[in-house]
Short mmCIF file of C-alpha atoms in Angstrom, two decimals:
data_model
loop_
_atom_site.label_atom_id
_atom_site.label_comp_id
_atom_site.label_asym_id
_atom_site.label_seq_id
_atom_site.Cartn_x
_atom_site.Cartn_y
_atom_site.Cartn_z
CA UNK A 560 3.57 8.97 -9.28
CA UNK A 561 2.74 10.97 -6.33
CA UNK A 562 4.87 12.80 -4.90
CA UNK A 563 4.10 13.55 -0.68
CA UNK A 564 3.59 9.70 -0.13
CA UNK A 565 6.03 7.86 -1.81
CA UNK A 566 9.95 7.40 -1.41
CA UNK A 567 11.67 9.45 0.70
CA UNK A 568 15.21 11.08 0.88
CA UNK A 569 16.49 10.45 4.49
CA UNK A 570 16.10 6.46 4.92
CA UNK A 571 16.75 4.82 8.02
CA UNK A 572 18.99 1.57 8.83
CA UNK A 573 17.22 -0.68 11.05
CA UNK A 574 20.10 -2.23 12.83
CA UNK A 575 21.34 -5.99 12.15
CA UNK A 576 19.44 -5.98 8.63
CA UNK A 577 22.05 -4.22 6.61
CA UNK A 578 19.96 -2.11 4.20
CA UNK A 579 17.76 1.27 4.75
CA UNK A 580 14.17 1.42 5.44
CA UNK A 581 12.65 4.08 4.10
CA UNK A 582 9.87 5.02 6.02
CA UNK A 583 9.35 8.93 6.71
CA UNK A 584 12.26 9.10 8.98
CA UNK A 585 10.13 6.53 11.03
CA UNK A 586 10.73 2.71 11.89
CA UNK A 587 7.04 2.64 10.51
CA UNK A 588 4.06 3.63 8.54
CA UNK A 589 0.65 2.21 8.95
CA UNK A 590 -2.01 1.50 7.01
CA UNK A 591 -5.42 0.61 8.33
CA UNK A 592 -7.87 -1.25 5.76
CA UNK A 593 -11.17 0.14 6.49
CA UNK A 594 -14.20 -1.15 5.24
CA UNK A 595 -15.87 1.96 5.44
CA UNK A 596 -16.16 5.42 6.77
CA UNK A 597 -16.53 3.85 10.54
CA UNK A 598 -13.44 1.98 10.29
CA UNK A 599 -11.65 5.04 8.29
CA UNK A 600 -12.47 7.20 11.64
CA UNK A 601 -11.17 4.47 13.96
CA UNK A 602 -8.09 4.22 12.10
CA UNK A 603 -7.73 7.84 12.53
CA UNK A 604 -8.60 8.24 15.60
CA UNK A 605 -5.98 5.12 16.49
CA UNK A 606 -3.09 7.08 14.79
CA UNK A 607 -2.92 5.16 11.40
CA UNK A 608 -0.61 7.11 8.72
CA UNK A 609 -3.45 6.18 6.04
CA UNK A 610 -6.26 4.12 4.99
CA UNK A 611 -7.04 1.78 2.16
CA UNK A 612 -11.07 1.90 1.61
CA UNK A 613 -12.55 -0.88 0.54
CA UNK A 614 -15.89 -2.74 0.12
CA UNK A 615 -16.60 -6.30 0.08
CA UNK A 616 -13.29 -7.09 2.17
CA UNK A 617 -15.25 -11.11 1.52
CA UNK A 618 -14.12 -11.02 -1.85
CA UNK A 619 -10.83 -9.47 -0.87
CA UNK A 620 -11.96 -5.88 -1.32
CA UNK A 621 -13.70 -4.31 -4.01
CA UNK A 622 -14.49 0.26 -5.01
CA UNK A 623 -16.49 1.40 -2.30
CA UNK A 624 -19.37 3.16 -3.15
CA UNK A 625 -18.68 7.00 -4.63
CA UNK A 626 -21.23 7.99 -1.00
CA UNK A 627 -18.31 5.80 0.74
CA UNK A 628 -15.37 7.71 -0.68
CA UNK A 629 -16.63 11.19 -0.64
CA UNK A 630 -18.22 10.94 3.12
CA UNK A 631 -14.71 9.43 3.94
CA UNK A 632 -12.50 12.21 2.30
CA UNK A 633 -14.65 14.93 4.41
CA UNK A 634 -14.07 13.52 7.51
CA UNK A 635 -10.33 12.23 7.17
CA UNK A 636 -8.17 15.31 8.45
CA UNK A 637 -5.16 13.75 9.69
CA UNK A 638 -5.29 10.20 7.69
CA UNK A 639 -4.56 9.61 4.40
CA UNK A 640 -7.07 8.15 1.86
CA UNK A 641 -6.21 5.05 -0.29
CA UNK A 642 -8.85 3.71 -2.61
CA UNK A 643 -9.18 0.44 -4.08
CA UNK A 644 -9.92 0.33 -7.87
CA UNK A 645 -11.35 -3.50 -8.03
CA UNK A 646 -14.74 -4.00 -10.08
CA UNK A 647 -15.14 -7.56 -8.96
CA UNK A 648 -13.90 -9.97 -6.94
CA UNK A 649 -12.14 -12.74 -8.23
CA UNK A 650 -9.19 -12.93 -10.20
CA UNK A 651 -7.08 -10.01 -11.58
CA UNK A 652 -7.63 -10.44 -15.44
CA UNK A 653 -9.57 -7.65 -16.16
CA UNK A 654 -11.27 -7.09 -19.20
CA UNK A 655 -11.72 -3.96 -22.02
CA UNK A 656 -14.87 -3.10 -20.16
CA UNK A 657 -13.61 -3.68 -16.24
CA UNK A 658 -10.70 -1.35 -17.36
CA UNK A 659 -12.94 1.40 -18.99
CA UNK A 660 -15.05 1.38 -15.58
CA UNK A 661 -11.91 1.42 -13.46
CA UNK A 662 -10.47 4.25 -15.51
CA UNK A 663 -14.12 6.02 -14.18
CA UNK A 664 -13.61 5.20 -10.67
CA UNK A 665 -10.26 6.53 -10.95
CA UNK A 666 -11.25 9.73 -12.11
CA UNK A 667 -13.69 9.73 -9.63
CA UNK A 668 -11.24 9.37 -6.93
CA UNK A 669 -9.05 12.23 -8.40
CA UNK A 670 -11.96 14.58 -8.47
CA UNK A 671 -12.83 13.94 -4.61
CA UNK A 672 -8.84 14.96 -3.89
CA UNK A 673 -8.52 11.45 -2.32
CA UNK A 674 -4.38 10.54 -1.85
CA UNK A 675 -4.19 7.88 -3.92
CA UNK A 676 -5.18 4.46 -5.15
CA UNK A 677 -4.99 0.61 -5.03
CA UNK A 678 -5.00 -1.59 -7.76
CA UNK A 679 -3.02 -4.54 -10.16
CA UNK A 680 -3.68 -6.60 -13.30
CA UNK A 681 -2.40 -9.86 -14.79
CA UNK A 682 -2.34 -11.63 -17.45
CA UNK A 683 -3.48 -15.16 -18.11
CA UNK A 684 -0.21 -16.59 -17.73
CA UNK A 685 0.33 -14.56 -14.06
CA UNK A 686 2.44 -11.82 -14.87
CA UNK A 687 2.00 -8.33 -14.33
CA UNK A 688 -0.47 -6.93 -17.34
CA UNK A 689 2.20 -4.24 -18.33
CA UNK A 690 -0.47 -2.41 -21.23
CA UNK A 691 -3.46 -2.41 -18.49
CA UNK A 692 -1.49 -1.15 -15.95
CA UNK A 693 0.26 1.97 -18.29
CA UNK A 694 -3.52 2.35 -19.50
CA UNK A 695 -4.76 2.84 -15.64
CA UNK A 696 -1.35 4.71 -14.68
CA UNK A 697 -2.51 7.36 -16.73
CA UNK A 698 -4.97 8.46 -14.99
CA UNK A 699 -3.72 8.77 -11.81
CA UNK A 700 -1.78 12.05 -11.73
CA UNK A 701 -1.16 13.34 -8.51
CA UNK A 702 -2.15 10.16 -6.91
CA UNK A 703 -0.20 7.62 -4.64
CA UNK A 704 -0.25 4.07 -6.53
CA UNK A 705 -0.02 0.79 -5.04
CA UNK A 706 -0.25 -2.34 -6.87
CA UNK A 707 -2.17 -4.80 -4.24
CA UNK A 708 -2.30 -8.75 -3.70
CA UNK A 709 -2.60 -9.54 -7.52
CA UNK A 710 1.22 -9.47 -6.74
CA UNK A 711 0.63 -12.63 -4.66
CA UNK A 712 -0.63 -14.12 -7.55
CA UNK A 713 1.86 -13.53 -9.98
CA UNK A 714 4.38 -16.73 -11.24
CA UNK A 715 7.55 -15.03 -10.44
CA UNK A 716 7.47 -12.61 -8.12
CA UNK A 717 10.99 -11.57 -8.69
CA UNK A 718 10.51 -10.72 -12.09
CA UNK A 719 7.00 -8.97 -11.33
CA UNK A 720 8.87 -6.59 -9.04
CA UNK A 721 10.95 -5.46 -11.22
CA UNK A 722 7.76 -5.21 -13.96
CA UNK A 723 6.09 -3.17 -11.16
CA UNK A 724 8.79 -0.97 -10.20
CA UNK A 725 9.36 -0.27 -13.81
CA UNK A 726 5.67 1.16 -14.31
CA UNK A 727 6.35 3.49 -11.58
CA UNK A 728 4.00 2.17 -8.73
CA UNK A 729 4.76 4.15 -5.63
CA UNK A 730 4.16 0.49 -3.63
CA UNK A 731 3.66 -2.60 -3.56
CA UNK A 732 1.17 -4.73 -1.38
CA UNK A 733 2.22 -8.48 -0.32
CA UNK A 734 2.35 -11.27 2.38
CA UNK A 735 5.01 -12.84 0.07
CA UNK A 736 2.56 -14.97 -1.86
CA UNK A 737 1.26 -16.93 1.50
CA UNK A 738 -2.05 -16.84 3.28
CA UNK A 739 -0.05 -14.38 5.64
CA UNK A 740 2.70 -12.16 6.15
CA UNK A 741 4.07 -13.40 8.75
CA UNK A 742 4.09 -16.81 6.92
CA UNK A 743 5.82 -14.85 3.96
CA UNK A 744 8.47 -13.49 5.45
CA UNK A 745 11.63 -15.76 3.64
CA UNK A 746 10.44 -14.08 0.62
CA UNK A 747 9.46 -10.43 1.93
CA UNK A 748 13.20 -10.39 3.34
CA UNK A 749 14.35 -11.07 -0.39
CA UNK A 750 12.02 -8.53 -2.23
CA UNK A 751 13.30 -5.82 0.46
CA UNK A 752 16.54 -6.61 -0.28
CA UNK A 753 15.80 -6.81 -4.40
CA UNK A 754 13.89 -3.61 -4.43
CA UNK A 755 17.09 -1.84 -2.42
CA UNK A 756 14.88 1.47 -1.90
CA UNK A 757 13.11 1.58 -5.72
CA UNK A 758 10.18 1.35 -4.05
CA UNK A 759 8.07 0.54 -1.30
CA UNK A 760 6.69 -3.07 -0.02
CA UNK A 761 3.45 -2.93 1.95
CA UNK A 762 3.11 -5.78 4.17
CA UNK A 763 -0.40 -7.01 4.80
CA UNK A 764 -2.48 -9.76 5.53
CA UNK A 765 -2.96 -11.33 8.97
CA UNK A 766 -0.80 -8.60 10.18
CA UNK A 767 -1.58 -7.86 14.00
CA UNK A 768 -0.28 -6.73 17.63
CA UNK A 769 1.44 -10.37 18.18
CA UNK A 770 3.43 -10.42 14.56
CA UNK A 771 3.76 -6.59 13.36
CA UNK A 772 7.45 -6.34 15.54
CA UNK A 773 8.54 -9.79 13.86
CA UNK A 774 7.67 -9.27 10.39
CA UNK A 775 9.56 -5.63 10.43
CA UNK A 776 12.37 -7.23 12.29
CA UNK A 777 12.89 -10.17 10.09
CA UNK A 778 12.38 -8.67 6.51
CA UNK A 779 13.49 -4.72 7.23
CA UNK A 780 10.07 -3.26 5.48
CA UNK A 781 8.30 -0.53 7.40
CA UNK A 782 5.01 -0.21 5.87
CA UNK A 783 2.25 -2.65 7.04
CA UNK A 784 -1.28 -2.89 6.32
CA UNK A 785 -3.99 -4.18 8.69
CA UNK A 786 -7.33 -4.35 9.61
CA UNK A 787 -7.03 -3.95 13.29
CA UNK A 788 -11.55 -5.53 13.11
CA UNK A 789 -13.60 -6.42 15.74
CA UNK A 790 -17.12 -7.79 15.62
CA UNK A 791 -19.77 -5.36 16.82
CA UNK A 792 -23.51 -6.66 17.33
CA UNK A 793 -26.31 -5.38 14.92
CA UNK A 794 -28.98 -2.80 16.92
CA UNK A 795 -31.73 -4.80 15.30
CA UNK A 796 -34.14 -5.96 17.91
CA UNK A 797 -36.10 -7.82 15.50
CA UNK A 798 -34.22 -10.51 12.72
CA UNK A 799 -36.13 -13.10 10.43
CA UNK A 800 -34.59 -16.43 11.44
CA UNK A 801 -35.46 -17.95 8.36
CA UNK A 802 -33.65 -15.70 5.82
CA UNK A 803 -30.07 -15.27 5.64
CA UNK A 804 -29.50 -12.66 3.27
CA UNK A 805 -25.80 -12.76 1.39
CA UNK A 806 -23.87 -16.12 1.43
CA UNK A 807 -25.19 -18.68 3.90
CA UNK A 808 -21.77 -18.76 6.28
CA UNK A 809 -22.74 -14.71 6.46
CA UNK A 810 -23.97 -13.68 10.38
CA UNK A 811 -25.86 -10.83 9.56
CA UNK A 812 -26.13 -10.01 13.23
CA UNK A 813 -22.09 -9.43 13.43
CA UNK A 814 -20.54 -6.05 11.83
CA UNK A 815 -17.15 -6.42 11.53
CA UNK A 816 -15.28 -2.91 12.08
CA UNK A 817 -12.25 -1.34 12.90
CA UNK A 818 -11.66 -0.03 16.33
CA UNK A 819 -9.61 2.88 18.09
CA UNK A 820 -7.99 0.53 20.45
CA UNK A 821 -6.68 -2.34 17.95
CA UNK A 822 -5.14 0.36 16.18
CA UNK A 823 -3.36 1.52 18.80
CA UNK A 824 -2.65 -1.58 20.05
CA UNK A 825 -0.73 -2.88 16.85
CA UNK A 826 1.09 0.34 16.09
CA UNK A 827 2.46 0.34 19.94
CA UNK A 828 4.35 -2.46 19.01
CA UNK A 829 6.32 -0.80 16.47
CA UNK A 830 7.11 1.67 19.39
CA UNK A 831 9.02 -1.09 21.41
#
C-alpha cells in the first residue's frame, strides 16, 4: 500500500450524513479517466487530483500501451497517474498466463515511477480471487492500488468489501453494481457506511456535472471518477466509405477525448 494517496489522518464530516469523509481535508478528490495522453493533459489542465489511463475504454478499459504510459508520466506534473492492469476485456477471471503478463505490466508501471495502479480478479463463482490478488499485490510496492468494477461484478458485495479491504487495496472503484452511480447510490450509502474509513470508495460510472453534487450528498464518499469526453472530428480529409475498420457501430470519424472545460465543469460542482 502506498502511502501519499491513500487514507488520510484529518477526515472531514460532511454534515447531515453522520460519518467522516476522508478526502485530503477536501469535500473531494477527482479522478479523470483518460484514454490517453490527450485526455491525461485535459484532466490536468481542468484541475483533476489524478488520472486512471486506460485503453480500449469499449471494452471497459484495458493497459495502455508502455509509449502511452511513459509519454503520460513525462508530461503529468501536477496530476497523478493511475494505470489500469487489464489484459483483455471481458470478464475478470484471469488466468496463470493473464496474471504472469499483468505481473509485467506492473513492473513496468513501477519502473516509469507512475502513482499507482488499477486492477481486480474473481473467481468463477464472483468473489474476490483472494490468491490472484496477494500474487499481483506483491508487486506493487510503493504504488496506490485500486480494485476497479470487477467489484460490480462480485455476488455479495458486502462480503467482497471486506475481502478487499483485507488485501490492503488503498480503494475501491464502484457505481454500486448498476449501470451508474447515480443509479447505485442505496448501496454506495451502505458500503460508505460499512467501510467506516478502512478504505476508500471511488465512485464512477456515468458520473457528470448534473449528478457529481447528488451522489456525494446522498452516500458521503468523496472520491469520484469520470470521464468528463467529448467527441472531436478526425482531420482526415479523405475516408474510404466502404471500410469501417473496428466493430461496425465504430465512427471512425469521431475521437472521443477529454476536455479542459468538462473537467472543470464537473469538479465546480463539488465547489457549491
Amino acid at each position: 500500500m502506498e502511502n501519499n494517496d491513500s487514507l488520510v489522518t484529518n477526515p472531514i464530516l460532511l454534515e447531515g450524513l453522520g460519518r467522516f469523509c476522508f478526502a485530503y481535508d477536501r469535500l473531494a478528490y477527482t479522478e479523470v479517466c483518460a484514454n490517453g495522453v490527450e485526455s491525461c493533459l485535459a484532466a490536468q489542465a481542468g484541475g483533476a487530483d489524478r488520472v486512471e489511463l486506460c485503453a480500449g475504454i469499449p471494452e471497459g478499459g484495458i493497459t495502455p500501451s508502455y509509449g502511452e504510459v511513459r509519454i503520460a508520466r513525462k508530461l503529468l506534473t501536477k496530476t497523478r497517474l493511475h494505470v489500469i492492469i487489464r489484459p483483455r476485456g471481458g470478464d475478470f477471471l484471469h488466468s496463470p498466463l493473464e496474471l504472469e503478463r499483468m505481473i509485467a505490466d506492473i513492473d513496468m508501471c513501477r519502473q516509469l515511477r507512475v502513482d499507482g495502479v488499477v486492477f481486480g480478479c474473481l473467481t468463477p463463482q464472483g468473489d474476490v480471487d483472494m490468491s490472484a490478488c496477494r500474487l499481483l499485490l506483491q508487486h506493487t510496492e510503493g504504488l496506490s492500488t485500486t480494485f476497479h468494477r470487477a467489484f460490480d461484478r462480485c455476488r455479495d458485495a458486502r462480503n467482497s468489501l471486506e475481502n478487499i479491504i483485507s488485501l490492503g487495496f488503498d480503494r475501491i472503484l464502484t457505481s454500486g453494481q448498476k449501470p451508474t452511480a447515480e443509479q447505485g447510490i442505496p448501496l454506495l450509502r451502505q458500503l460508505q457506511k460499512q467501510a467506516d474509513g478502512r478504505i476508500i470508495l471511488l465512485a464512477g460510472s456515468g458520473v457528470n456535472e448534473q449528478n457529481i453534487r447528488r451522489i456525494r450528498d446522498e452516500t458521503g464518499i468523496c472520491e469520484f471518477h469520470f470521464s468528463a469526453r467529448e467527441p472531436v472530428m478526425s482531420r482526415m480529409e479523405y475516408t474510404n466509405p466502404d471500410l469501417n475498420v473496428g466493430s461496425t457501430n465504430h465512427d471512425a470519424g469521431t475521437i472521443m477525448q477529454t476536455t479542459e472545460r468538462r473537467v472543470r465543469a464537473t469538479i465546480a460542482e463539488l465547489a457549491e
